[in-house]
Amino acid sequence: DSFDVKKMTHIIFCFGRLDGNKFKIRTARDTATIQKMVSLKDKNPDLKVLISLGGWGGCETCSDVFATKAGRRGFRESIKNIYDYFKVDGLDLDWEYPGVKGFPGHKYTPEDKKHFTKLVNEIRKLGKNYELSFAAGASKRYLDSAVQWKKVMKKVDYVNLMTYDMVGAGSMTTGHHTNLYSSPEQERSGDMVVKSLLNLGIPANKIVLGAAFYGKVFENVEDVNNGLYQPAKFKNTIQYKNMPISLSADSGWVSHWDDVAKAPFLYNPVKKQYFTYDDKRSIELKTKYVIDNKLGGIMYWHLGQDVFNDGLLDVIDRVKKTYTSEK
């Protein structure tokens, strides 16, 4: 109720999990949340409410379950029951990841790639009236090894590109975690992932670019290049709404802009800490990029990290309503 639901086209509930081969909503609170989301259609009749499977650490048994016909069929039947009960509009698959390493210790095999296609085909049997999307990793390894792109994209409505976390816990140097463009020092970017899919012949209007409503702090960062592309150790994550308290100029944080990557960052020379994130300027440029390239849209992780008034969602909404592409 704190956000204007008319500024959104979709809300995705994150996350349900697997229980055997069935989709399971984990708690009564989650049930109430989904019901609340569906009730928002009273305010925005065009709103689509989707449920999502998985998330980071949420797909431990996906490789085994979706490897069998019975597993995929059982899952599809359980999704039909969820659709009927909640009156939601579809499903988002957030298996992190088929065929490539994801959450530490979770099984993955090369066969996951074709099993993911079969899973999508199975869910599509529920009909075209339901939306079907999936979340995709923003790495070359994922692009090459996780998905049979041509086959899968024929069946789904959207791919939601997780074009964030491009530096993080496993990184030994600072960089941008949600940069729009590549730089000589950092090839991974939103544009790189989008162009890779366009080059495969994936329709632009099925590609959704990801934005981050949170940022990442690195420590032990020497005062060279304002902390950018320097050896470092990952420290923690901070939500956009908490930035004014946690990362104030009064406490030594200085704002910088990388005009190549089109990405903001902060550096604190006293604490020797660095922060990478999306701000209003980068969100505006991402939204314009989506419109210029006729992409399906922009999505973000996640709504609860934004401020209620004059926040990042408001920037997306304003650009969407006022920007006219010259391309």
Short mmCIF file of C-alpha atoms in Angstrom, two decimals, residues 34-269:
data_model
loop_
_atom_site.label_atom_id
_atom_site.label_comp_id
_atom_site.label_asym_id
_atom_site.label_seq_id
_atom_site.Cartn_x
_atom_site.Cartn_y
_atom_site.Cartn_z
CA ILE A 34 -0.07 -13.27 -2.61
CA GLN A 35 -3.73 -12.62 -1.87
CA LYS A 36 -2.87 -8.99 -1.09
CA MET A 37 -0.99 -8.69 -4.40
CA VAL A 38 -3.97 -10.05 -6.33
CA SER A 39 -6.29 -7.60 -4.54
CA LEU A 40 -4.22 -4.71 -5.95
CA LYS A 41 -5.86 -5.40 -9.30
CA ASP A 42 -8.80 -3.39 -7.89
CA LYS A 43 -6.52 -0.34 -8.13
CA ASN A 44 -4.81 -1.37 -11.38
CA PRO A 45 -6.95 -3.77 -13.48
CA ASP A 46 -4.05 -4.24 -15.95
CA LEU A 47 -1.68 -5.49 -13.23
CA LYS A 48 -0.26 -8.98 -13.70
CA VAL A 49 0.57 -10.96 -10.56
CA LEU A 50 3.00 -13.85 -10.99
CA ILE A 51 4.38 -16.39 -8.58
CA SER A 52 8.04 -17.38 -8.75
CA LEU A 53 9.87 -20.62 -8.06
CA GLY A 54 13.34 -20.72 -6.60
CA GLY A 55 15.59 -17.74 -6.10
CA TRP A 56 19.16 -17.82 -4.84
CA GLY A 57 19.42 -20.97 -2.72
CA GLY A 58 15.83 -21.93 -3.53
CA CYS A 59 16.31 -24.62 -6.15
CA GLU A 60 18.29 -27.33 -4.38
CA THR A 61 16.36 -30.23 -5.93
CA CYS A 62 15.44 -28.62 -9.28
CA SER A 63 18.11 -30.49 -11.23
CA ASP A 64 16.83 -33.90 -10.09
CA VAL A 65 13.09 -33.13 -10.09
CA PHE A 66 13.00 -31.54 -13.55
CA ALA A 67 15.17 -34.30 -15.04
CA THR A 68 12.17 -36.65 -15.17
CA LYS A 69 8.91 -36.54 -17.07
CA ALA A 70 6.99 -37.40 -13.89
CA GLY A 71 8.74 -34.61 -12.00
CA ARG A 72 7.90 -32.00 -14.63
CA ARG A 73 4.30 -33.19 -14.95
CA GLY A 74 3.76 -33.18 -11.18
CA PHE A 75 5.10 -29.65 -11.02
CA ARG A 76 2.79 -28.50 -13.82
CA GLU A 77 -0.23 -30.00 -12.04
CA SER A 78 0.67 -28.23 -8.81
CA ILE A 79 1.06 -24.91 -10.66
CA LYS A 80 -2.44 -25.37 -12.13
CA ASN A 81 -3.78 -25.79 -8.58
CA ILE A 82 -1.96 -22.60 -7.52
CA TYR A 83 -3.40 -20.70 -10.50
CA ASP A 84 -6.91 -21.87 -9.66
CA TYR A 85 -6.61 -21.10 -5.95
CA PHE A 86 -4.95 -17.68 -6.05
CA LYS A 87 -6.23 -16.45 -9.45
CA VAL A 88 -2.72 -15.29 -10.37
CA ASP A 89 -1.64 -14.53 -13.92
CA GLY A 90 1.35 -16.79 -14.37
CA LEU A 91 4.70 -18.17 -13.28
CA ASP A 92 8.28 -16.93 -13.22
CA LEU A 93 10.98 -19.60 -13.10
CA ASP A 94 13.99 -18.53 -11.06
CA TRP A 95 16.16 -21.64 -11.17
CA GLU A 96 19.67 -20.46 -10.28
CA TYR A 97 20.97 -22.15 -12.41
CA PRO A 98 20.33 -24.90 -14.95
CA GLY A 99 23.58 -26.37 -16.23
CA VAL A 100 25.99 -23.99 -14.47
CA LYS A 101 27.17 -23.47 -10.90
CA GLY A 102 24.78 -21.50 -8.73
CA PHE A 103 24.20 -21.73 -4.99
CA PRO A 104 27.12 -23.55 -3.29
CA GLY A 105 26.44 -27.28 -3.05
CA HIS A 106 23.37 -27.32 -5.29
CA LYS A 107 23.45 -29.94 -8.02
CA TYR A 108 23.77 -28.92 -11.67
CA THR A 109 24.47 -31.02 -14.77
CA PRO A 110 24.88 -30.26 -18.50
CA GLU A 111 21.55 -32.07 -19.06
CA ASP A 112 19.73 -29.35 -17.07
CA LYS A 113 19.83 -27.21 -20.20
CA LYS A 114 17.50 -29.47 -22.21
CA HIS A 115 15.46 -30.37 -19.13
CA PHE A 116 14.74 -26.65 -18.63
CA THR A 117 13.33 -26.52 -22.17
CA LYS A 118 11.13 -29.53 -21.43
CA LEU A 119 9.96 -27.89 -18.20
CA VAL A 120 8.96 -24.72 -20.07
CA ASN A 121 7.12 -26.82 -22.67
CA GLU A 122 5.29 -28.70 -19.91
CA ILE A 123 4.15 -25.52 -18.13
CA ARG A 124 3.01 -24.02 -21.45
CA LYS A 125 0.40 -26.80 -21.65
CA LEU A 126 -1.58 -24.78 -19.09
CA GLY A 127 -2.40 -22.37 -21.90
CA LYS A 128 -1.44 -19.05 -23.41
CA ASN A 129 -3.72 -17.19 -21.01
CA TYR A 130 -1.08 -17.55 -18.32
CA GLU A 131 2.17 -15.62 -18.52
CA LEU A 132 5.43 -17.53 -18.29
CA SER A 133 8.79 -15.89 -17.71
CA PHE A 134 12.16 -16.82 -16.26
CA ALA A 135 15.06 -15.09 -14.55
CA ALA A 136 18.41 -15.33 -16.35
CA GLY A 137 21.92 -14.88 -15.02
CA ALA A 138 24.03 -12.06 -16.45
CA SER A 139 27.16 -14.00 -17.32
CA LYS A 140 28.65 -15.39 -20.51
CA ARG A 141 28.73 -18.82 -18.86
CA TYR A 142 24.98 -18.69 -18.25
CA LEU A 143 24.27 -17.41 -21.77
CA ASP A 144 26.31 -20.22 -23.32
CA SER A 145 25.46 -23.19 -21.10
CA ALA A 146 22.16 -22.78 -19.20
CA VAL A 147 19.39 -22.25 -21.76
CA GLN A 148 18.43 -23.44 -25.25
CA TRP A 149 17.55 -19.85 -26.13
CA LYS A 150 15.74 -20.24 -29.44
CA LYS A 151 13.51 -23.07 -28.18
CA VAL A 152 12.75 -21.53 -24.79
CA MET A 153 12.09 -17.99 -26.02
CA LYS A 154 9.48 -19.26 -28.46
CA LYS A 155 7.44 -20.48 -25.49
CA VAL A 156 7.89 -17.78 -22.82
CA ASP A 157 6.57 -14.22 -22.65
CA TYR A 158 9.73 -12.67 -21.16
CA VAL A 159 13.21 -13.31 -19.90
CA ASN A 160 14.02 -11.19 -16.84
CA LEU A 161 17.74 -10.46 -17.02
CA MET A 162 19.37 -10.33 -13.60
CA THR A 163 21.78 -7.65 -14.75
CA TYR A 164 23.03 -7.03 -11.23
CA ASP A 165 25.38 -8.83 -8.79
CA MET A 166 28.00 -8.62 -11.54
CA VAL A 167 30.54 -8.07 -8.78
CA GLY A 168 29.92 -9.38 -5.28
CA ALA A 169 30.90 -11.93 -2.66
CA GLY A 170 33.26 -13.83 -4.96
CA SER A 171 34.99 -10.77 -6.40
CA MET A 172 38.55 -9.88 -5.44
CA THR A 173 38.34 -6.40 -6.98
CA THR A 174 35.80 -3.60 -7.02
CA GLY A 175 33.68 -2.89 -10.08
CA HIS A 176 30.09 -2.08 -10.98
CA HIS A 177 27.48 -4.61 -9.91
CA THR A 178 24.69 -3.30 -12.16
CA ASN A 179 26.37 -1.24 -14.91
CA LEU A 180 24.52 -0.53 -18.14
CA TYR A 181 27.58 -0.60 -20.42
CA SER A 182 30.85 -2.52 -20.59
CA SER A 183 34.21 -0.87 -19.97
CA PRO A 184 37.76 -1.99 -20.82
CA GLU A 185 38.10 -3.16 -17.21
CA GLN A 186 34.69 -4.87 -16.98
CA GLU A 187 33.12 -6.65 -19.93
CA ARG A 188 30.00 -7.79 -18.07
CA SER A 189 27.16 -5.29 -18.37
CA GLY A 190 23.46 -5.04 -19.06
CA ASP A 191 24.13 -4.01 -22.64
CA MET A 192 26.45 -6.98 -23.18
CA VAL A 193 23.75 -9.46 -22.11
CA VAL A 194 21.03 -7.73 -24.16
CA LYS A 195 23.22 -7.59 -27.28
CA SER A 196 24.16 -11.26 -26.87
CA LEU A 197 20.49 -12.25 -26.93
CA LEU A 198 19.65 -9.94 -29.83
CA ASN A 199 22.55 -11.48 -31.77
CA LEU A 200 20.98 -14.90 -31.19
CA GLY A 201 17.80 -13.63 -32.81
CA ILE A 202 15.78 -13.31 -29.59
CA PRO A 203 12.95 -10.76 -30.06
CA ALA A 204 13.73 -7.48 -28.29
CA ASN A 205 10.20 -7.22 -26.90
CA LYS A 206 10.72 -10.41 -24.88
CA ILE A 207 13.86 -9.10 -23.14
CA VAL A 208 13.50 -7.36 -19.76
CA LEU A 209 16.49 -5.47 -18.35
CA GLY A 210 17.25 -5.71 -14.63
CA ALA A 211 17.96 -2.87 -12.20
CA ALA A 212 19.13 -3.00 -8.57
CA PHE A 213 17.36 -1.29 -5.69
CA TYR A 214 20.37 -2.15 -3.49
CA GLY A 215 24.13 -1.83 -3.59
CA LYS A 216 27.28 -3.60 -2.44
CA VAL A 217 30.02 -2.47 -0.08
CA PHE A 218 33.67 -3.50 -0.50
CA GLU A 219 36.38 -2.91 2.12
CA ASN A 220 40.20 -2.69 2.19
CA VAL A 221 40.06 -0.53 -0.95
CA GLU A 222 43.05 1.75 -1.52
CA ASP A 223 42.51 5.36 -2.57
CA VAL A 224 43.39 4.81 -6.23
CA ASN A 225 40.94 5.76 -9.03
CA ASN A 226 38.46 6.63 -6.26
CA GLY A 227 38.35 2.94 -5.36
CA LEU A 228 37.11 1.73 -8.76
CA TYR A 229 38.64 -1.48 -10.20
CA GLN A 230 40.90 -1.95 -7.14
CA PRO A 231 41.74 -5.05 -5.07
CA ALA A 232 39.11 -5.44 -2.36
CA LYS A 233 37.08 -7.70 -0.12
CA PHE A 234 33.27 -7.85 -0.27
CA LYS A 235 31.67 -6.59 2.94
CA ASN A 236 27.87 -6.39 2.75
CA THR A 237 24.74 -5.26 0.93
CA ILE A 238 22.79 -2.05 1.64
CA GLN A 239 19.27 -1.25 0.43
CA TYR A 240 18.69 1.93 -1.56
CA LYS A 241 16.26 3.26 1.08
CA ASN A 242 18.93 2.92 3.80
CA MET A 243 21.68 4.71 1.87
CA PRO A 244 21.14 8.17 3.44
CA ILE A 245 21.78 6.74 6.90
CA SER A 246 24.48 4.18 6.11
CA LEU A 247 26.43 6.07 3.44
CA SER A 248 26.14 9.77 4.24
CA ALA A 249 28.53 12.44 2.98
CA ASP A 250 28.99 13.48 6.62
CA SER A 251 30.62 10.13 7.34
CA GLY A 252 33.11 10.49 4.48
CA TRP A 253 31.31 8.99 1.49
CA VAL A 254 32.01 10.79 -1.80
CA SER A 255 29.83 10.33 -4.90
CA HIS A 256 31.36 9.48 -8.31
CA TRP A 257 30.05 8.71 -11.81
CA ASP A 258 31.59 6.39 -14.41
CA ASP A 259 30.55 7.85 -17.75
CA VAL A 260 31.73 4.81 -19.70
CA ALA A 261 29.71 2.26 -17.72
CA LYS A 262 26.94 4.82 -16.99
CA ALA A 263 27.09 3.79 -13.36
CA PRO A 264 27.38 5.60 -10.02
CA PHE A 265 29.64 4.61 -7.15
CA LEU A 266 30.69 5.95 -3.76
CA TYR A 267 34.12 5.89 -2.17
CA ASN A 268 35.10 6.57 1.43
CA PRO A 269 38.86 7.34 1.58
#
